[in-house]
Amino acid sequence: MDSNEILAEAKKIRSELLEHPNRQFRMKYRNFLLRFGLQRRMPAKLHEIYKKLKRQKVEISFSEGGVSLLDIPFEKQITLRLMVGTFAEPSLNETTNPTTETRSGKVGYAGTINVAEGKCPKELYPHQVKAMKELEKRIVHENPKTFAGLVVLPTGGGKTHTASQWLVKHGLDQNRKVLWLAHRHALLDQAQSSFAANAYRNIAKTREGFNFRILSGVHDKPVHIRPTDDLLIASTGSLSSETGFEYLKKNWLSHHRDELFLVVDEAHHAVASSYRKIIDRVRKEVRNLRVIGLTATPQRTAANEQGWLKKVFPDDIVYSVSLRSLISQGILAEPIFEYPRTRIDMTQFFDEKELAQLRRGFKDIDSIGEATAKTIAENKERNSFIVRQYLDHRTRYRQTLVFALNQDNAIALNKIFRNAGVKSDYVISSVRDAFTGVTLSPKENERKVRQFAEGGLDVLINVNILTEGTDLPAVQTVFLARPTNSSILMTQMIGRALRGVKAGGTERAYVVSFIDNWNDKITWVNPEQLYCEEDSAAFPENSSEYQKKLVRMISISKIEEFAEMMDDSLKGEELARLDFIQRVPVGIYSFTLLLEDADEDDEKPCQIVVYDNLSAPYARFLDDLPRLFKKHGLTVGVEPDPTKLNRLADEVEKEYFSKTESRTFFQREDVRNVLEFFSRTGEKPAFFEFKDREKFNLTNVAASIYEQELGGARKTRFIQDVWEREENGWKAFFGFNQSFFVRALNKELEKLEFPEHFKKAETAPRVALEEREFLRMSLAEIEQHNPEYAKKLRDQVFQDAMDDAGYFVCAQTGYRSKNRGHFHVDHRKPLSKGGKTLPQNLQLLKSSENLRKGNR
């Protein structure tokens, strides 16, 4: 689990405690660890879990002494309880009867988006307008009964804003319903915010408002879906279960069978079985289903590949624009990637077991061991190197955002920056008192971020809390002082610096990734590779422009590993026997593995650098994939069996790679990843040759026209000359469509000449949250609105469950006790199945029995 997932689980425990008598319960320590995804004790993770629970006012105790999570035996019971004074006790003089009084409260995940008068203040960029016109042409004008196509816009290109505005205009405002699917909770909230930001009269001309509902493990439940909901924004986990989909079908789809829009955010995830299952079931219920997929990095959808993505989106790509195009228009900044090498041997800090854990996909160093992480974080040589890199180039780096390894690293770096006379500070979620003697509050963090945004700081160091959702347009540079295996985290970190001039940012952005020596042990996510995957997605394979963009898809980290091997005397001797050309990569297999979870997913980018000696074995292996799967009883398109895949990987290594001229470059994990990718998607990884790329910046062309005050015939001749001189550049870039090139250039000039045309609307859309009766809320939710009422409900259940001798009695086992702490108030019929929070639907269960009962 990453930090956000740990926090979410801590919040769940707090909610459960709110529903327990005396606000406490016991559980086996092993089960406690499993709740946070731990099979064994991991000091750094346990420390983070302890902090997250403490922030939720949750205490941990162990009856046999001490609360060190490192020393408790796995089979022993621990007690979790809410700290004393967390909630104010209600007055005992109130006599309100909870069985008859009607009570309600507002929920933050459902309600009505009211349309605001006036014009939406956020003007679309040319590529967004083009995307919307293509959608209108394919769906509205051609009016197919069924449709499933992709809109491909790079990260930062405004996929969500474009799609939500189009759907407000052509969907919701025309009384058509919209179902929006996404794989992460943050994306669900972002979608709702985007629909609200587009609820203006110039877009929605007939409706006064739209009803929305967000469904996920941390939002609303499918049982609360209403036929009057216009917009459902849901995680796959909330609808993939039989119960969840049945409520969707009964409460919503059955009322809207004629027509529906289904949007799949991050549509390359649609190859996952959970997505395909939902899409197929919705398609069976709706006569005219229009599916729109949004993605920055589509897998290839060629018909002859018969891949899952092509099957889900048979109408292929409706519109696409490259990352390079948005950079040339000044919407995104030009990223300049730098890789200063620290020359520090990181493997000296780890044993082989810890390195194996990192290879298996642990997100960062801090997840392995607290002592190890602290040693690395406070390494003076590494930290001084990072600060020197800034000092040597501070003129061009300017405002710099540093992503540190952990809290120790942030504190240590800040001290060195300040000692060097740099105006710096750090923001982190919390600070251990043992290190600083103080605890930073959220307000203190906000003050520092505001100071940085206003130019009062040159450097701001942070640990994960500025990855998204913070507006810092002046950031020129990001320092990646922490390696990560999470492509999502890497994308978020890079994105902090990529706002272009047209979006209020900078023309260029420096992405400085500090490279440590891992001795070919670990392959971390490479920022340039992520950037280049998106950049190459929008061009046909046979175009010269596409070929130019492939050079950066070769993972820098893989090439660095090759260089490390050259420094090894034993491997160097073996490499010396090869022709030099054999020591240069001939290409790369590039693909992304989707790591499915119950409610949120993650991605694992995979790149296999191929040399001469491995080229033919890989080609034979990939051609034989269907035969190998059939031989081993593996089915394409379902969750792969890890044991069978490992067995098959061993066979592939022996059959295809054991007799290669040199095994220096072979990695068994690469074979395992290919097998898992084919198992999930039915596709073979795409192969890209290693070639050069070209860079463009349309902003420079516009700036030249503006600065030289060109007009009339002189302007026309200048534009024509640029178009003709760039025979292999601008023409290919704009698909040899000169009119589009001229329109894009003129639009950019208009922005430079008339910035006052972009005014803010006088009013803003207002979101009215849904009012929900307490009887349809959980006890934990009721507690947030009215703790007194929640307590009265619990007290009444305990009173009803008391026998004549004064003992509380478990409704299912008959267990008797006078200690309220042994029991839990539970729903007879769960809320997820239509039950209500009323005394007649509440029962008293022994706490252990309630844990076993689950959702039966």
Short mmCIF file of N, CA and C in Angstrom, two decimals, residues 500-586:
data_model
loop_
_atom_site.label_atom_id
_atom_site.label_comp_id
_atom_site.label_asym_id
_atom_site.label_seq_id
_atom_site.Cartn_x
_atom_site.Cartn_y
_atom_site.Cartn_z
N GLY A 500 2.51 25.11 -19.75
CA GLY A 500 3.14 25.95 -20.77
C GLY A 500 2.80 27.41 -20.62
N VAL A 501 3.38 28.22 -21.51
CA VAL A 501 3.19 29.67 -21.46
C VAL A 501 1.72 30.03 -21.62
N LYS A 502 1.03 29.37 -22.56
CA LYS A 502 -0.38 29.68 -22.80
C LYS A 502 -1.25 29.35 -21.59
N ALA A 503 -0.78 28.45 -20.76
CA ALA A 503 -1.54 28.06 -19.56
C ALA A 503 -1.00 28.75 -18.32
N GLY A 504 -0.22 29.83 -18.51
CA GLY A 504 0.30 30.59 -17.38
C GLY A 504 1.58 30.06 -16.80
N GLY A 505 2.24 29.13 -17.51
CA GLY A 505 3.47 28.52 -16.99
C GLY A 505 4.71 29.02 -17.71
N THR A 506 5.62 28.09 -18.01
CA THR A 506 6.91 28.45 -18.58
C THR A 506 7.09 27.80 -19.95
N GLU A 507 8.05 28.32 -20.71
CA GLU A 507 8.31 27.79 -22.05
C GLU A 507 9.04 26.45 -21.96
N ARG A 508 9.98 26.36 -21.03
CA ARG A 508 10.74 25.12 -20.86
C ARG A 508 10.61 24.64 -19.41
N ALA A 509 10.72 23.34 -19.24
CA ALA A 509 10.68 22.75 -17.90
C ALA A 509 11.81 21.74 -17.79
N TYR A 510 12.56 21.85 -16.70
CA TYR A 510 13.66 20.92 -16.48
C TYR A 510 13.20 19.81 -15.54
N VAL A 511 13.38 18.58 -15.98
CA VAL A 511 13.06 17.41 -15.16
C VAL A 511 14.39 16.75 -14.84
N VAL A 512 14.85 16.92 -13.61
CA VAL A 512 16.18 16.48 -13.21
C VAL A 512 16.05 15.23 -12.34
N SER A 513 16.43 14.11 -12.91
CA SER A 513 16.31 12.82 -12.22
C SER A 513 17.69 12.37 -11.77
N PHE A 514 17.86 12.23 -10.46
CA PHE A 514 19.17 11.87 -9.90
C PHE A 514 19.35 10.35 -9.96
N ILE A 515 20.41 9.94 -10.63
CA ILE A 515 20.65 8.52 -10.90
C ILE A 515 21.69 7.98 -9.93
N ASP A 516 21.27 7.03 -9.12
CA ASP A 516 22.19 6.34 -8.22
C ASP A 516 22.65 5.05 -8.89
N ASN A 517 23.68 4.45 -8.34
CA ASN A 517 24.22 3.21 -8.88
C ASN A 517 23.51 2.02 -8.23
N TRP A 518 22.71 1.29 -9.01
CA TRP A 518 22.00 0.11 -8.49
C TRP A 518 22.60 -1.20 -9.00
N ASN A 519 23.71 -1.10 -9.74
CA ASN A 519 24.43 -2.30 -10.19
C ASN A 519 23.51 -3.32 -10.88
N ASP A 520 22.65 -2.80 -11.76
CA ASP A 520 21.78 -3.68 -12.55
C ASP A 520 20.80 -4.47 -11.69
N LYS A 521 20.50 -3.98 -10.48
CA LYS A 521 19.60 -4.71 -9.59
C LYS A 521 18.15 -4.28 -9.73
N ILE A 522 17.91 -2.97 -9.87
CA ILE A 522 16.55 -2.43 -9.88
C ILE A 522 16.37 -1.54 -11.10
N THR A 523 15.21 -1.66 -11.76
CA THR A 523 14.85 -0.75 -12.84
C THR A 523 13.70 0.12 -12.35
N TRP A 524 14.00 1.38 -12.03
CA TRP A 524 12.97 2.30 -11.57
C TRP A 524 12.25 2.90 -12.77
N VAL A 525 11.08 3.46 -12.52
CA VAL A 525 10.34 4.14 -13.58
C VAL A 525 11.17 5.32 -14.09
N ASN A 526 11.29 5.40 -15.40
CA ASN A 526 12.07 6.48 -16.01
C ASN A 526 11.14 7.58 -16.51
N PRO A 527 11.33 8.84 -16.09
CA PRO A 527 10.39 9.91 -16.47
C PRO A 527 10.33 10.15 -17.97
N GLU A 528 11.47 10.06 -18.63
CA GLU A 528 11.49 10.34 -20.07
C GLU A 528 10.72 9.28 -20.84
N GLN A 529 10.80 8.05 -20.39
CA GLN A 529 10.07 6.97 -21.07
C GLN A 529 8.57 7.20 -21.00
N LEU A 530 8.06 7.63 -19.83
CA LEU A 530 6.64 7.90 -19.69
C LEU A 530 6.22 9.02 -20.64
N TYR A 531 7.01 10.05 -20.70
CA TYR A 531 6.73 11.19 -21.57
C TYR A 531 6.70 10.74 -23.03
N CYS A 532 7.63 9.91 -23.41
CA CYS A 532 7.75 9.53 -24.82
C CYS A 532 6.68 8.53 -25.25
N GLU A 533 6.20 7.70 -24.35
CA GLU A 533 5.10 6.80 -24.70
C GLU A 533 3.89 7.60 -25.15
N GLU A 534 3.59 8.69 -24.41
CA GLU A 534 2.45 9.52 -24.79
C GLU A 534 2.73 10.25 -26.11
N ASP A 535 3.95 10.71 -26.28
CA ASP A 535 4.28 11.51 -27.45
C ASP A 535 4.14 10.71 -28.73
N SER A 536 4.40 9.42 -28.68
CA SER A 536 4.39 8.60 -29.89
C SER A 536 3.04 7.99 -30.19
N ALA A 537 2.08 8.11 -29.27
CA ALA A 537 0.83 7.37 -29.41
C ALA A 537 -0.04 7.87 -30.55
N ALA A 538 0.08 9.14 -30.93
CA ALA A 538 -0.88 9.71 -31.86
C ALA A 538 -0.44 9.67 -33.32
N PHE A 539 0.66 8.99 -33.64
CA PHE A 539 1.16 8.99 -35.01
C PHE A 539 1.13 7.57 -35.59
N PRO A 540 0.76 7.42 -36.88
CA PRO A 540 0.79 6.10 -37.53
C PRO A 540 2.20 5.54 -37.53
N GLU A 541 2.31 4.23 -37.45
CA GLU A 541 3.62 3.61 -37.37
C GLU A 541 4.47 3.85 -38.60
N ASN A 542 3.82 3.97 -39.76
CA ASN A 542 4.59 4.08 -40.99
C ASN A 542 4.96 5.52 -41.34
N SER A 543 4.65 6.49 -40.47
CA SER A 543 4.98 7.88 -40.77
C SER A 543 6.41 8.19 -40.32
N SER A 544 7.05 9.08 -41.06
CA SER A 544 8.42 9.45 -40.69
C SER A 544 8.45 10.16 -39.35
N GLU A 545 7.39 10.94 -39.04
CA GLU A 545 7.35 11.66 -37.78
C GLU A 545 7.33 10.68 -36.61
N TYR A 546 6.58 9.62 -36.78
CA TYR A 546 6.50 8.61 -35.71
C TYR A 546 7.87 7.99 -35.47
N GLN A 547 8.58 7.68 -36.55
CA GLN A 547 9.89 7.07 -36.41
C GLN A 547 10.86 7.99 -35.67
N LYS A 548 10.73 9.29 -35.90
CA LYS A 548 11.62 10.23 -35.25
C LYS A 548 11.39 10.28 -33.75
N LYS A 549 10.19 9.98 -33.33
CA LYS A 549 9.84 10.11 -31.91
C LYS A 549 10.21 8.88 -31.09
N LEU A 550 10.65 7.82 -31.75
CA LEU A 550 10.88 6.59 -31.00
C LEU A 550 12.18 6.58 -30.20
N VAL A 551 13.11 7.49 -30.51
CA VAL A 551 14.41 7.43 -29.87
C VAL A 551 14.31 7.49 -28.35
N ARG A 552 13.40 8.32 -27.83
CA ARG A 552 13.36 8.53 -26.39
C ARG A 552 12.59 7.44 -25.66
N MET A 553 11.99 6.52 -26.43
CA MET A 553 11.28 5.42 -25.78
C MET A 553 12.26 4.37 -25.25
N ILE A 554 13.51 4.41 -25.72
CA ILE A 554 14.50 3.52 -25.15
C ILE A 554 14.77 4.00 -23.72
N SER A 555 14.55 3.13 -22.76
CA SER A 555 14.67 3.52 -21.36
C SER A 555 16.10 3.92 -21.04
N ILE A 556 16.25 5.16 -20.53
CA ILE A 556 17.57 5.63 -20.11
C ILE A 556 18.13 4.72 -19.02
N SER A 557 17.25 4.25 -18.16
CA SER A 557 17.72 3.40 -17.07
C SER A 557 18.31 2.10 -17.60
N LYS A 558 17.74 1.56 -18.68
CA LYS A 558 18.27 0.33 -19.24
C LYS A 558 19.65 0.56 -19.84
N ILE A 559 19.81 1.67 -20.53
CA ILE A 559 21.10 1.99 -21.13
C ILE A 559 22.14 2.22 -20.04
N GLU A 560 21.70 2.83 -18.93
CA GLU A 560 22.63 3.05 -17.81
C GLU A 560 23.04 1.72 -17.20
N GLU A 561 22.10 0.79 -17.13
CA GLU A 561 22.46 -0.54 -16.64
C GLU A 561 23.51 -1.18 -17.55
N PHE A 562 23.35 -0.98 -18.84
CA PHE A 562 24.32 -1.49 -19.79
C PHE A 562 25.71 -0.89 -19.52
N ALA A 563 25.72 0.44 -19.23
CA ALA A 563 26.99 1.09 -18.93
C ALA A 563 27.61 0.53 -17.65
N GLU A 564 26.74 0.24 -16.67
CA GLU A 564 27.25 -0.34 -15.42
C GLU A 564 27.89 -1.70 -15.68
N MET A 565 27.27 -2.47 -16.58
CA MET A 565 27.84 -3.79 -16.89
C MET A 565 29.20 -3.64 -17.57
N MET A 566 29.33 -2.58 -18.35
CA MET A 566 30.62 -2.36 -19.02
C MET A 566 31.72 -2.09 -18.01
N ASP A 567 31.35 -1.56 -16.83
CA ASP A 567 32.34 -1.27 -15.81
C ASP A 567 32.73 -2.52 -15.02
N ASP A 568 31.93 -3.56 -15.14
CA ASP A 568 32.20 -4.81 -14.43
C ASP A 568 33.22 -5.62 -15.22
N SER A 569 34.31 -5.99 -14.58
CA SER A 569 35.39 -6.66 -15.31
C SER A 569 34.97 -7.98 -15.91
N LEU A 570 34.18 -8.77 -15.16
CA LEU A 570 33.77 -10.08 -15.67
C LEU A 570 32.81 -9.92 -16.85
N LYS A 571 31.81 -9.08 -16.68
CA LYS A 571 30.86 -8.87 -17.77
C LYS A 571 31.54 -8.13 -18.92
N GLY A 572 32.49 -7.24 -18.58
CA GLY A 572 33.18 -6.51 -19.63
C GLY A 572 33.99 -7.44 -20.51
N GLU A 573 34.57 -8.48 -19.92
CA GLU A 573 35.33 -9.44 -20.71
C GLU A 573 34.43 -10.17 -21.69
N GLU A 574 33.24 -10.55 -21.23
CA GLU A 574 32.29 -11.24 -22.10
C GLU A 574 31.80 -10.31 -23.20
N LEU A 575 31.52 -9.05 -22.86
CA LEU A 575 31.04 -8.10 -23.84
C LEU A 575 32.10 -7.79 -24.88
N ALA A 576 33.36 -7.84 -24.48
CA ALA A 576 34.45 -7.51 -25.40
C ALA A 576 34.52 -8.49 -26.56
N ARG A 577 34.00 -9.71 -26.37
CA ARG A 577 34.04 -10.72 -27.42
C ARG A 577 32.97 -10.45 -28.48
N LEU A 578 32.00 -9.60 -28.17
CA LEU A 578 30.93 -9.30 -29.12
C LEU A 578 31.37 -8.17 -30.05
N ASP A 579 30.79 -8.17 -31.27
CA ASP A 579 30.97 -7.01 -32.14
C ASP A 579 30.36 -5.80 -31.45
N PHE A 580 30.96 -4.65 -31.69
CA PHE A 580 30.47 -3.46 -31.00
C PHE A 580 28.99 -3.22 -31.28
N ILE A 581 28.54 -3.47 -32.51
CA ILE A 581 27.15 -3.22 -32.85
C ILE A 581 26.21 -4.10 -32.04
N GLN A 582 26.72 -5.21 -31.59
CA GLN A 582 25.90 -6.11 -30.77
C GLN A 582 25.73 -5.57 -29.36
N ARG A 583 26.54 -4.61 -28.99
CA ARG A 583 26.44 -4.03 -27.66
C ARG A 583 25.55 -2.78 -27.66
N VAL A 584 24.97 -2.47 -28.80
CA VAL A 584 24.05 -1.35 -28.93
C VAL A 584 22.63 -1.88 -29.11
N PRO A 585 21.65 -1.39 -28.35
CA PRO A 585 20.28 -1.90 -28.48
C PRO A 585 19.75 -1.71 -29.90
N VAL A 586 19.06 -2.71 -30.42
CA VAL A 586 18.44 -2.61 -31.74
C VAL A 586 17.00 -2.10 -31.64
#
